[in-house]
Amino acid sequence: MKLGKHTMNPILCARAGLFANNTLATKKYHLGLNKLTNSLTTKFTKVLCIFIFSASAVITPTFSYADENKPNIIFIMSDDQGYGDVSAFNPNSKIDTPAIDRLAQEGMMFTDAHSASAVCTPTRYGVLTGRYPWRTRLQKGVLSAKTSVLADGSISVGDEPLIDEKTLTVAQFLKSQGYDTAMTGKWHLGFKYILPKGSEIDKSRGKFYDAVPVGTKIIDGPIERGFDKYWGFHHARQMGTWIEQDEVTYNLENTDEMLNRITEKAVNYVSDPARKKAPFFLYVPFSAPHSPVVPSKNWVGKSGINKYADFVMETNNSVERILQALDKAELTDNTIVIFTTDNGTSPSARIEELLAAGHQPTADLRGVKADLWEGGHRVPYIVRWPGHVKPGTTYDKTVVHNSLFATSAEILKVDLPNDVAVDSFSILPALKGSQVETHPVAIHASVSGHFAVRVGDWKLAACKGSCGWSEGGENDIPMQLYNMKTDRAETTNLYKQKPEIVAQLKQQLEQVVNNGYSVDGKTGSNDVPVTIYKKSKVKSKKKKK
């Protein structure tokens, strides 16, 4: 919207309106509202936005951040790296991950941590919004690109953002609290490239090399979802395209450049002297070791197993480089570092070769990426926070990636609105040493959109078989009930033996899905109707002809 020479950013207005329309008593929250409002273009715009939001919106005085305890936060997430692909979580691992193991030695390991989904896009949604991704239009699978010709002849390529503009992200929240926010890596949450008339994406270089023309603008990407700075790419099929802020700036010659470019940007960001002037949030979703499995030349052959194992080792090296940059910048002591992965190991890792070498990428868990079995979504999760988290400790209760949002808010002592981060439970008590459960209930989802519910030691999978990519299971039993304390490998289905527990878990699942939230005290609704119990069948081995 333009009013004379004054330009109003409707996205920022919507964000500030979301803050203003939730009544909170905490001073820190109103500080965040002021900071967000102050990011609008002019004083005239600020007044206009405030008028648009609501007559009840109140502007409070701005306070100094100088005496606030605001640790830096770095969230590192590798792509398709299984539970057993971090040696700290797998004593029999044949792939060394010393830098990630260092984090475990200096922090806390979460041995029952889960991604919000067993595949890519929905997991990332959960991390950034604190909301289950199946509450959105994405009921299964991942986002994929669509092409359309606009009225002026330009071409739109991409998908509508999965994160609605009215949904607050953890980056926007932290930005409102005085944080500098940056991201380097894989987005895969939807945005659109706007190609000039007559231009096109170069698809001649192969499956993973799509190259969008340099200079192409993107709409509704990371910058519009709370990040001050962005470097990276959209998803694995467009790894020939490098983006900075909201513009394509480079076409990669080889996809083996990608991991190093992401890491370099993270290292440069941490090393910048500006990091000592304000707290920061750095989100680093790596491209690796997802397919294409392309370790760089210096890492090929390092593992002695296969290229996937080499790529895992190179991914570990990227973590090491970021930790070294923190050490060199003398920022380690006031920085929370979280390492995790987005889902289990993909079959593209050539699992049979790993097994032949004595390496089990899912440790003792059943299933792989995409599955409702544990190997699909139970992931390594480590938090290091010097002076706050006791080194070398372990938490063995269930947690979910969605916890980042609520945990950040509790660390900053900010009460979130009741319609924000509706599926995010804080893990701060666990970080302080408590062994009490932080998540009274957790929902898992497979690539096909089938659900499992976890309460305490019990897991009910509302389907037959893996409901993903793995073969096997029982066709004559409609669901699967496992005691995860005694049988985390999911070998014994107790569905028929424990009908009362099945009934209780089904009630919990239905309540969480239908309520629109899982955290007590929150309010919410699903964006679309959600089918809880879907048809399923066991995936059988294909017979060789």
PDB file of C-alpha atoms in Angstrom, residues 156-429:
ATOM      1  CA  SER A 156       5.722 -17.670 -11.277  1.00  0.00           C
ATOM      2  CA  VAL A 157       7.415 -20.891 -10.204  1.00  0.00           C
ATOM      3  CA  GLY A 158       6.961 -22.375  -6.753  1.00  0.00           C
ATOM      4  CA  ASP A 159       4.269 -22.922  -4.174  1.00  0.00           C
ATOM      5  CA  GLU A 160       2.321 -20.817  -1.730  1.00  0.00           C
ATOM      6  CA  PRO A 161       4.186 -20.544   1.591  1.00  0.00           C
ATOM      7  CA  LEU A 162       3.175 -23.259   4.028  1.00  0.00           C
ATOM      8  CA  ILE A 163       3.655 -20.780   6.869  1.00  0.00           C
ATOM      9  CA  ASP A 164       0.684 -18.439   6.661  1.00  0.00           C
ATOM     10  CA  GLU A 165       1.507 -14.767   7.052  1.00  0.00           C
ATOM     11  CA  LYS A 166      -0.595 -14.653  10.234  1.00  0.00           C
ATOM     12  CA  THR A 167       1.322 -17.528  11.824  1.00  0.00           C
ATOM     13  CA  LEU A 168       4.103 -16.257  14.048  1.00  0.00           C
ATOM     14  CA  THR A 169       7.504 -17.934  13.636  1.00  0.00           C
ATOM     15  CA  VAL A 170      10.196 -18.332  16.261  1.00  0.00           C
ATOM     16  CA  ALA A 171      12.404 -16.065  14.142  1.00  0.00           C
ATOM     17  CA  GLN A 172       9.797 -13.275  14.231  1.00  0.00           C
ATOM     18  CA  PHE A 173       9.364 -13.753  17.957  1.00  0.00           C
ATOM     19  CA  LEU A 174      13.103 -13.587  18.655  1.00  0.00           C
ATOM     20  CA  LYS A 175      13.454 -10.602  16.334  1.00  0.00           C
ATOM     21  CA  SER A 176      10.789  -8.828  18.383  1.00  0.00           C
ATOM     22  CA  GLN A 177      12.897  -9.494  21.481  1.00  0.00           C
ATOM     23  CA  GLY A 178      15.972  -7.736  20.088  1.00  0.00           C
ATOM     24  CA  TYR A 179      17.633 -10.669  18.320  1.00  0.00           C
ATOM     25  CA  ASP A 180      19.364 -10.494  14.977  1.00  0.00           C
ATOM     26  CA  THR A 181      17.943 -13.416  12.996  1.00  0.00           C
ATOM     27  CA  ALA A 182      19.728 -15.273  10.222  1.00  0.00           C
ATOM     28  CA  MET A 183      19.319 -18.446   8.228  1.00  0.00           C
ATOM     29  CA  THR A 184      21.684 -20.299   5.935  1.00  0.00           C
ATOM     30  CA  GLY A 185      20.589 -23.491   4.208  1.00  0.00           C
ATOM     31  CA  LYS A 186      17.522 -25.343   2.961  1.00  0.00           C
ATOM     32  CA  TRP A 187      14.108 -23.644   3.197  1.00  0.00           C
ATOM     33  CA  HIS A 188      11.551 -26.011   1.568  1.00  0.00           C
ATOM     34  CA  LEU A 189       8.557 -24.256   3.069  1.00  0.00           C
ATOM     35  CA  GLY A 190       7.275 -22.700  -0.114  1.00  0.00           C
ATOM     36  CA  PHE A 191       7.936 -19.451  -1.942  1.00  0.00           C
ATOM     37  CA  LYS A 192       7.672 -18.248  -5.517  1.00  0.00           C
ATOM     38  CA  TYR A 193      10.309 -17.288  -8.038  1.00  0.00           C
ATOM     39  CA  ILE A 194       9.143 -14.515 -10.349  1.00  0.00           C
ATOM     40  CA  LEU A 195      10.988 -14.991 -13.635  1.00  0.00           C
ATOM     41  CA  PRO A 196      11.027 -12.125 -16.152  1.00  0.00           C
ATOM     42  CA  LYS A 197       9.089 -12.658 -19.358  1.00  0.00           C
ATOM     43  CA  GLY A 198      11.014 -14.864 -21.769  1.00  0.00           C
ATOM     44  CA  SER A 199      13.305 -16.435 -19.166  1.00  0.00           C
ATOM     45  CA  GLU A 200      13.187 -19.994 -17.869  1.00  0.00           C
ATOM     46  CA  ILE A 201      14.741 -22.372 -15.376  1.00  0.00           C
ATOM     47  CA  ASP A 202      17.654 -24.355 -16.769  1.00  0.00           C
ATOM     48  CA  LYS A 203      16.735 -28.021 -16.287  1.00  0.00           C
ATOM     49  CA  SER A 204      19.353 -29.387 -18.676  1.00  0.00           C
ATOM     50  CA  ARG A 205      21.941 -30.206 -16.025  1.00  0.00           C
ATOM     51  CA  GLY A 206      20.188 -33.107 -14.363  1.00  0.00           C
ATOM     52  CA  LYS A 207      17.685 -34.013 -11.646  1.00  0.00           C
ATOM     53  CA  PHE A 208      19.159 -31.946  -8.806  1.00  0.00           C
ATOM     54  CA  TYR A 209      20.698 -29.076 -10.741  1.00  0.00           C
ATOM     55  CA  ASP A 210      17.744 -26.813 -11.624  1.00  0.00           C
ATOM     56  CA  ALA A 211      19.250 -23.364 -12.101  1.00  0.00           C
ATOM     57  CA  VAL A 212      16.956 -20.362 -11.721  1.00  0.00           C
ATOM     58  CA  PRO A 213      18.307 -17.310 -13.627  1.00  0.00           C
ATOM     59  CA  VAL A 214      20.532 -14.995 -11.590  1.00  0.00           C
ATOM     60  CA  GLY A 215      18.644 -11.863 -10.606  1.00  0.00           C
ATOM     61  CA  THR A 216      15.300 -13.643 -10.184  1.00  0.00           C
ATOM     62  CA  LYS A 217      13.343 -12.382  -7.179  1.00  0.00           C
ATOM     63  CA  ILE A 218      11.592 -14.633  -4.668  1.00  0.00           C
ATOM     64  CA  ILE A 219       8.336 -13.780  -2.902  1.00  0.00           C
ATOM     65  CA  ASP A 220       7.255 -14.912   0.575  1.00  0.00           C
ATOM     66  CA  GLY A 221      10.532 -16.587   1.501  1.00  0.00           C
ATOM     67  CA  PRO A 222      12.571 -16.557   4.731  1.00  0.00           C
ATOM     68  CA  ILE A 223      12.919 -12.762   4.823  1.00  0.00           C
ATOM     69  CA  GLU A 224       9.121 -12.394   5.001  1.00  0.00           C
ATOM     70  CA  ARG A 225       8.962 -15.010   7.748  1.00  0.00           C
ATOM     71  CA  GLY A 226      11.230 -13.321  10.256  1.00  0.00           C
ATOM     72  CA  PHE A 227      14.833 -13.653   9.125  1.00  0.00           C
ATOM     73  CA  ASP A 228      16.949 -10.519   8.772  1.00  0.00           C
ATOM     74  CA  LYS A 229      19.450 -12.402   6.630  1.00  0.00           C
ATOM     75  CA  TYR A 230      19.121 -15.426   4.365  1.00  0.00           C
ATOM     76  CA  TRP A 231      21.549 -17.452   2.273  1.00  0.00           C
ATOM     77  CA  GLY A 232      20.646 -20.807   0.800  1.00  0.00           C
ATOM     78  CA  PHE A 233      18.409 -22.774  -1.545  1.00  0.00           C
ATOM     79  CA  HIS A 234      14.836 -23.986  -1.645  1.00  0.00           C
ATOM     80  CA  HIS A 235      14.957 -27.794  -1.900  1.00  0.00           C
ATOM     81  CA  ALA A 236      17.021 -30.692  -3.248  1.00  0.00           C
ATOM     82  CA  ARG A 237      15.764 -30.473  -6.821  1.00  0.00           C
ATOM     83  CA  GLN A 238      16.940 -26.871  -7.089  1.00  0.00           C
ATOM     84  CA  MET A 239      20.458 -27.220  -5.775  1.00  0.00           C
ATOM     85  CA  GLY A 240      21.842 -25.399  -8.778  1.00  0.00           C
ATOM     86  CA  THR A 241      20.291 -22.206  -7.394  1.00  0.00           C
ATOM     87  CA  TRP A 242      21.824 -20.061  -4.650  1.00  0.00           C
ATOM     88  CA  ILE A 243      19.743 -17.309  -3.046  1.00  0.00           C
ATOM     89  CA  GLU A 244      20.807 -14.347  -0.919  1.00  0.00           C
ATOM     90  CA  GLN A 245      18.079 -12.401   0.872  1.00  0.00           C
ATOM     91  CA  ASP A 246      15.260 -12.495  -1.709  1.00  0.00           C
ATOM     92  CA  GLU A 247      17.219 -12.832  -4.948  1.00  0.00           C
ATOM     93  CA  VAL A 248      19.023 -15.540  -6.895  1.00  0.00           C
ATOM     94  CA  THR A 249      22.695 -14.542  -6.953  1.00  0.00           C
ATOM     95  CA  TYR A 250      24.558 -17.593  -8.259  1.00  0.00           C
ATOM     96  CA  ASN A 251      24.135 -20.851 -10.175  1.00  0.00           C
ATOM     97  CA  LEU A 252      26.260 -23.669  -8.767  1.00  0.00           C
ATOM     98  CA  GLU A 253      28.425 -25.620 -11.188  1.00  0.00           C
ATOM     99  CA  ASN A 254      28.312 -28.723  -8.985  1.00  0.00           C
ATOM    100  CA  THR A 255      25.963 -29.621  -6.134  1.00  0.00           C
ATOM    101  CA  ASP A 256      28.925 -30.702  -4.009  1.00  0.00           C
ATOM    102  CA  GLU A 257      29.532 -26.966  -3.475  1.00  0.00           C
ATOM    103  CA  MET A 258      26.318 -26.531  -1.495  1.00  0.00           C
ATOM    104  CA  LEU A 259      27.241 -27.818   1.970  1.00  0.00           C
ATOM    105  CA  ASN A 260      30.452 -25.810   2.027  1.00  0.00           C
ATOM    106  CA  ARG A 261      28.661 -22.614   0.939  1.00  0.00           C
ATOM    107  CA  ILE A 262      26.083 -23.032   3.706  1.00  0.00           C
ATOM    108  CA  THR A 263      28.798 -23.661   6.280  1.00  0.00           C
ATOM    109  CA  GLU A 264      30.907 -20.709   5.126  1.00  0.00           C
ATOM    110  CA  LYS A 265      27.958 -18.357   5.547  1.00  0.00           C
ATOM    111  CA  ALA A 266      27.314 -19.681   9.060  1.00  0.00           C
ATOM    112  CA  VAL A 267      30.984 -19.286  10.003  1.00  0.00           C
ATOM    113  CA  ASN A 268      31.157 -15.777   8.534  1.00  0.00           C
ATOM    114  CA  TYR A 269      27.993 -14.759  10.344  1.00  0.00           C
ATOM    115  CA  VAL A 270      29.259 -15.996  13.717  1.00  0.00           C
ATOM    116  CA  SER A 271      32.666 -14.388  13.114  1.00  0.00           C
ATOM    117  CA  ASP A 272      31.237 -10.950  12.322  1.00  0.00           C
ATOM    118  CA  PRO A 273      32.050  -8.484  15.173  1.00  0.00           C
ATOM    119  CA  ALA A 274      28.408  -7.352  15.013  1.00  0.00           C
ATOM    120  CA  ARG A 275      27.459 -10.580  16.805  1.00  0.00           C
ATOM    121  CA  LYS A 276      28.772  -9.061  20.041  1.00  0.00           C
ATOM    122  CA  LYS A 277      26.422  -6.089  19.779  1.00  0.00           C
ATOM    123  CA  ALA A 278      23.113  -7.936  20.000  1.00  0.00           C
ATOM    124  CA  PRO A 279      21.891 -11.463  20.684  1.00  0.00           C
ATOM    125  CA  PHE A 280      21.376 -13.591  17.594  1.00  0.00           C
ATOM    126  CA  PHE A 281      19.394 -16.558  16.337  1.00  0.00           C
ATOM    127  CA  LEU A 282      21.086 -18.572  13.591  1.00  0.00           C
ATOM    128  CA  TYR A 283      19.121 -21.353  11.890  1.00  0.00           C
ATOM    129  CA  VAL A 284      21.335 -23.746   9.894  1.00  0.00           C
ATOM    130  CA  PRO A 285      19.403 -26.457   8.023  1.00  0.00           C
ATOM    131  CA  PHE A 286      22.126 -28.291   6.097  1.00  0.00           C
ATOM    132  CA  SER A 287      21.702 -29.775   2.617  1.00  0.00           C
ATOM    133  CA  ALA A 288      23.513 -32.927   3.712  1.00  0.00           C
ATOM    134  CA  PRO A 289      23.578 -35.873   3.827  1.00  0.00           C
ATOM    135  CA  HIS A 290      20.325 -35.800   1.786  1.00  0.00           C
ATOM    136  CA  SER A 291      20.456 -36.855  -1.859  1.00  0.00           C
ATOM    137  CA  PRO A 292      22.171 -36.036  -4.097  1.00  0.00           C
ATOM    138  CA  VAL A 293      24.794 -37.791  -2.004  1.00  0.00           C
ATOM    139  CA  VAL A 294      27.741 -35.660  -3.090  1.00  0.00           C
ATOM    140  CA  PRO A 295      30.598 -35.380  -0.597  1.00  0.00           C
ATOM    141  CA  SER A 296      33.200 -32.904  -1.826  1.00  0.00           C
ATOM    142  CA  LYS A 297      36.462 -34.189  -3.276  1.00  0.00           C
ATOM    143  CA  ASN A 298      38.365 -33.883  -0.010  1.00  0.00           C
ATOM    144  CA  TRP A 299      35.870 -36.183   1.725  1.00  0.00           C
ATOM    145  CA  VAL A 300      35.296 -38.879  -0.858  1.00  0.00           C
ATOM    146  CA  GLY A 301      36.589 -42.179   0.516  1.00  0.00           C
ATOM    147  CA  LYS A 302      37.167 -40.887   4.067  1.00  0.00           C
ATOM    148  CA  SER A 303      34.792 -43.362   5.692  1.00  0.00           C
ATOM    149  CA  GLY A 304      35.925 -46.446   3.829  1.00  0.00           C
ATOM    150  CA  ILE A 305      32.241 -47.444   3.546  1.00  0.00           C
ATOM    151  CA  ASN A 306      30.401 -45.466   0.866  1.00  0.00           C
ATOM    152  CA  LYS A 307      29.667 -41.915  -0.258  1.00  0.00           C
ATOM    153  CA  TYR A 308      26.826 -41.480   2.220  1.00  0.00           C
ATOM    154  CA  ALA A 309      29.125 -42.269   5.135  1.00  0.00           C
ATOM    155  CA  ASP A 310      31.659 -39.824   3.651  1.00  0.00           C
ATOM    156  CA  PHE A 311      28.920 -37.198   3.450  1.00  0.00           C
ATOM    157  CA  VAL A 312      27.961 -37.737   7.098  1.00  0.00           C
ATOM    158  CA  MET A 313      31.586 -37.176   8.054  1.00  0.00           C
ATOM    159  CA  GLU A 314      31.674 -33.966   6.014  1.00  0.00           C
ATOM    160  CA  THR A 315      28.453 -32.840   7.687  1.00  0.00           C
ATOM    161  CA  ASN A 316      30.121 -33.405  11.056  1.00  0.00           C
ATOM    162  CA  ASN A 317      33.016 -31.274   9.832  1.00  0.00           C
ATOM    163  CA  SER A 318      30.578 -28.461   9.066  1.00  0.00           C
ATOM    164  CA  VAL A 319      29.368 -28.610  12.672  1.00  0.00           C
ATOM    165  CA  GLU A 320      32.995 -28.497  13.805  1.00  0.00           C
ATOM    166  CA  ARG A 321      33.690 -25.383  11.738  1.00  0.00           C
ATOM    167  CA  ILE A 322      30.739 -23.572  13.308  1.00  0.00           C
ATOM    168  CA  LEU A 323      31.824 -24.568  16.822  1.00  0.00           C
ATOM    169  CA  GLN A 324      35.354 -23.411  16.089  1.00  0.00           C
ATOM    170  CA  ALA A 325      34.027 -20.071  14.861  1.00  0.00           C
ATOM    171  CA  LEU A 326      32.111 -19.673  18.131  1.00  0.00           C
ATOM    172  CA  ASP A 327      35.235 -20.473  20.126  1.00  0.00           C
ATOM    173  CA  LYS A 328      37.380 -18.069  18.127  1.00  0.00           C
ATOM    174  CA  ALA A 329      34.806 -15.276  18.474  1.00  0.00           C
ATOM    175  CA  GLU A 330      34.609 -15.970  22.239  1.00  0.00           C
ATOM    176  CA  LEU A 331      30.857 -16.485  21.985  1.00  0.00           C
ATOM    177  CA  THR A 332      30.683 -20.094  23.178  1.00  0.00           C
ATOM    178  CA  ASP A 333      29.799 -19.348  26.789  1.00  0.00           C
ATOM    179  CA  ASN A 334      26.683 -17.343  25.952  1.00  0.00           C
ATOM    180  CA  THR A 335      25.401 -19.423  23.039  1.00  0.00           C
ATOM    181  CA  ILE A 336      22.885 -22.261  23.078  1.00  0.00           C
ATOM    182  CA  VAL A 337      23.775 -24.739  20.344  1.00  0.00           C
ATOM    183  CA  ILE A 338      21.184 -27.293  19.303  1.00  0.00           C
ATOM    184  CA  PHE A 339      21.988 -30.105  16.898  1.00  0.00           C
ATOM    185  CA  THR A 340      19.377 -32.396  15.407  1.00  0.00           C
ATOM    186  CA  THR A 341      18.234 -33.964  12.130  1.00  0.00           C
ATOM    187  CA  ASP A 342      14.974 -33.563  10.210  1.00  0.00           C
ATOM    188  CA  ASN A 343      14.039 -37.263   9.979  1.00  0.00           C
ATOM    189  CA  GLY A 344      15.563 -40.720   9.668  1.00  0.00           C
ATOM    190  CA  THR A 345      18.011 -42.087   7.139  1.00  0.00           C
ATOM    191  CA  SER A 346      16.832 -42.249   3.537  1.00  0.00           C
ATOM    192  CA  PRO A 347      17.201 -45.387   1.395  1.00  0.00           C
ATOM    193  CA  SER A 348      19.331 -43.197  -0.894  1.00  0.00           C
ATOM    194  CA  ALA A 349      22.102 -43.776   1.658  1.00  0.00           C
ATOM    195  CA  ARG A 350      22.387 -47.294   0.201  1.00  0.00           C
ATOM    196  CA  ILE A 351      21.560 -48.864   3.504  1.00  0.00           C
ATOM    197  CA  GLU A 352      22.569 -52.342   2.374  1.00  0.00           C
ATOM    198  CA  GLU A 353      26.152 -51.113   1.929  1.00  0.00           C
ATOM    199  CA  LEU A 354      26.136 -49.557   5.403  1.00  0.00           C
ATOM    200  CA  LEU A 355      24.810 -52.763   6.952  1.00  0.00           C
ATOM    201  CA  ALA A 356      27.440 -54.809   5.129  1.00  0.00           C
ATOM    202  CA  ALA A 357      30.085 -52.624   6.794  1.00  0.00           C
ATOM    203  CA  GLY A 358      28.523 -53.221  10.220  1.00  0.00           C
ATOM    204  CA  HIS A 359      26.864 -49.799  10.440  1.00  0.00           C
ATOM    205  CA  GLN A 360      23.176 -49.564  11.356  1.00  0.00           C
ATOM    206  CA  PRO A 361      22.005 -46.027  10.421  1.00  0.00           C
ATOM    207  CA  THR A 362      18.924 -46.240  12.657  1.00  0.00           C
ATOM    208  CA  ALA A 363      20.803 -47.922  15.535  1.00  0.00           C
ATOM    209  CA  ASP A 364      18.295 -50.439  16.939  1.00  0.00           C
ATOM    210  CA  LEU A 365      15.190 -48.644  15.664  1.00  0.00           C
ATOM    211  CA  ARG A 366      12.777 -50.045  13.099  1.00  0.00           C
ATOM    212  CA  GLY A 367      12.150 -48.246   9.814  1.00  0.00           C
ATOM    213  CA  VAL A 368      13.685 -45.407   7.805  1.00  0.00           C
ATOM    214  CA  LYS A 369      12.799 -41.933   6.602  1.00  0.00           C
ATOM    215  CA  ALA A 370       9.072 -41.548   5.790  1.00  0.00           C
ATOM    216  CA  ASP A 371       7.960 -44.309   8.194  1.00  0.00           C
ATOM    217  CA  LEU A 372       5.695 -44.131  11.219  1.00  0.00           C
ATOM    218  CA  TRP A 373       8.052 -46.570  12.912  1.00  0.00           C
ATOM    219  CA  GLU A 374      10.697 -44.931  15.107  1.00  0.00           C
ATOM    220  CA  GLY A 375      13.438 -44.987  12.473  1.00  0.00           C
ATOM    221  CA  GLY A 376      11.425 -42.473  10.482  1.00  0.00           C
ATOM    222  CA  HIS A 377      11.199 -39.687  13.054  1.00  0.00           C
ATOM    223  CA  ARG A 378      13.205 -40.445  16.223  1.00  0.00           C
ATOM    224  CA  VAL A 379      16.279 -38.299  15.735  1.00  0.00           C
ATOM    225  CA  PRO A 380      19.470 -37.237  17.500  1.00  0.00           C
ATOM    226  CA  TYR A 381      18.898 -34.100  19.577  1.00  0.00           C
ATOM    227  CA  ILE A 382      21.595 -32.357  21.592  1.00  0.00           C
ATOM    228  CA  VAL A 383      21.566 -29.067  23.506  1.00  0.00           C
ATOM    229  CA  ARG A 384      24.709 -27.365  24.775  1.00  0.00           C
ATOM    230  CA  TRP A 385      24.360 -24.285  26.980  1.00  0.00           C
ATOM    231  CA  PRO A 386      27.481 -23.657  29.074  1.00  0.00           C
ATOM    232  CA  GLY A 387      26.776 -22.795  32.689  1.00  0.00           C
ATOM    233  CA  HIS A 388      23.151 -23.900  32.431  1.00  0.00           C
ATOM    234  CA  VAL A 389      23.077 -27.442  31.037  1.00  0.00           C
ATOM    235  CA  LYS A 390      25.181 -29.956  32.927  1.00  0.00           C
ATOM    236  CA  PRO A 391      27.766 -31.512  30.569  1.00  0.00           C
ATOM    237  CA  GLY A 392      27.446 -35.165  29.623  1.00  0.00           C
ATOM    238  CA  THR A 393      23.837 -35.538  30.751  1.00  0.00           C
ATOM    239  CA  THR A 394      20.911 -37.389  29.169  1.00  0.00           C
ATOM    240  CA  TYR A 395      17.158 -36.876  29.071  1.00  0.00           C
ATOM    241  CA  ASP A 396      15.196 -39.992  28.118  1.00  0.00           C
ATOM    242  CA  LYS A 397      11.611 -38.714  27.950  1.00  0.00           C
ATOM    243  CA  THR A 398       9.779 -37.855  24.742  1.00  0.00           C
ATOM    244  CA  VAL A 399      10.321 -34.428  23.155  1.00  0.00           C
ATOM    245  CA  VAL A 400       9.471 -32.977  19.732  1.00  0.00           C
ATOM    246  CA  HIS A 401      11.250 -30.416  17.525  1.00  0.00           C
ATOM    247  CA  ASN A 402       8.290 -28.074  17.989  1.00  0.00           C
ATOM    248  CA  SER A 403       9.684 -27.337  21.462  1.00  0.00           C
ATOM    249  CA  LEU A 404      12.132 -24.687  20.170  1.00  0.00           C
ATOM    250  CA  PHE A 405       9.550 -21.892  20.239  1.00  0.00           C
ATOM    251  CA  ALA A 406       8.194 -22.404  23.776  1.00  0.00           C
ATOM    252  CA  THR A 407      11.662 -23.103  25.155  1.00  0.00           C
ATOM    253  CA  SER A 408      13.012 -19.853  23.696  1.00  0.00           C
ATOM    254  CA  ALA A 409      10.100 -17.924  25.173  1.00  0.00           C
ATOM    255  CA  GLU A 410      10.554 -19.456  28.622  1.00  0.00           C
ATOM    256  CA  ILE A 411      14.285 -18.729  28.589  1.00  0.00           C
ATOM    257  CA  LEU A 412      13.457 -15.080  27.854  1.00  0.00           C
ATOM    258  CA  LYS A 413      10.634 -15.123  30.446  1.00  0.00           C
ATOM    259  CA  VAL A 414       8.064 -14.052  27.855  1.00  0.00           C
ATOM    260  CA  ASP A 415       4.471 -15.286  27.922  1.00  0.00           C
ATOM    261  CA  LEU A 416       3.351 -16.114  24.413  1.00  0.00           C
ATOM    262  CA  PRO A 417      -0.169 -15.394  23.161  1.00  0.00           C
ATOM    263  CA  ASN A 418      -2.486 -18.347  23.563  1.00  0.00           C
ATOM    264  CA  ASP A 419      -2.828 -18.765  19.787  1.00  0.00           C
ATOM    265  CA  VAL A 420       0.925 -18.927  19.125  1.00  0.00           C
ATOM    266  CA  ALA A 421       3.103 -22.081  19.186  1.00  0.00           C
ATOM    267  CA  VAL A 422       0.062 -24.173  20.063  1.00  0.00           C
ATOM    268  CA  ASP A 423       1.968 -27.482  19.920  1.00  0.00           C
ATOM    269  CA  SER A 424       5.219 -26.328  21.514  1.00  0.00           C
ATOM    270  CA  PHE A 425       6.176 -27.604  24.977  1.00  0.00           C
ATOM    271  CA  SER A 426       9.161 -26.002  26.686  1.00  0.00           C
ATOM    272  CA  ILE A 427      12.070 -28.316  27.488  1.00  0.00           C
ATOM    273  CA  LEU A 428      13.713 -25.782  29.815  1.00  0.00           C
ATOM    274  CA  PRO A 429      12.929 -27.896  32.914  1.00  0.00           C
TER     275      PRO A 429
END
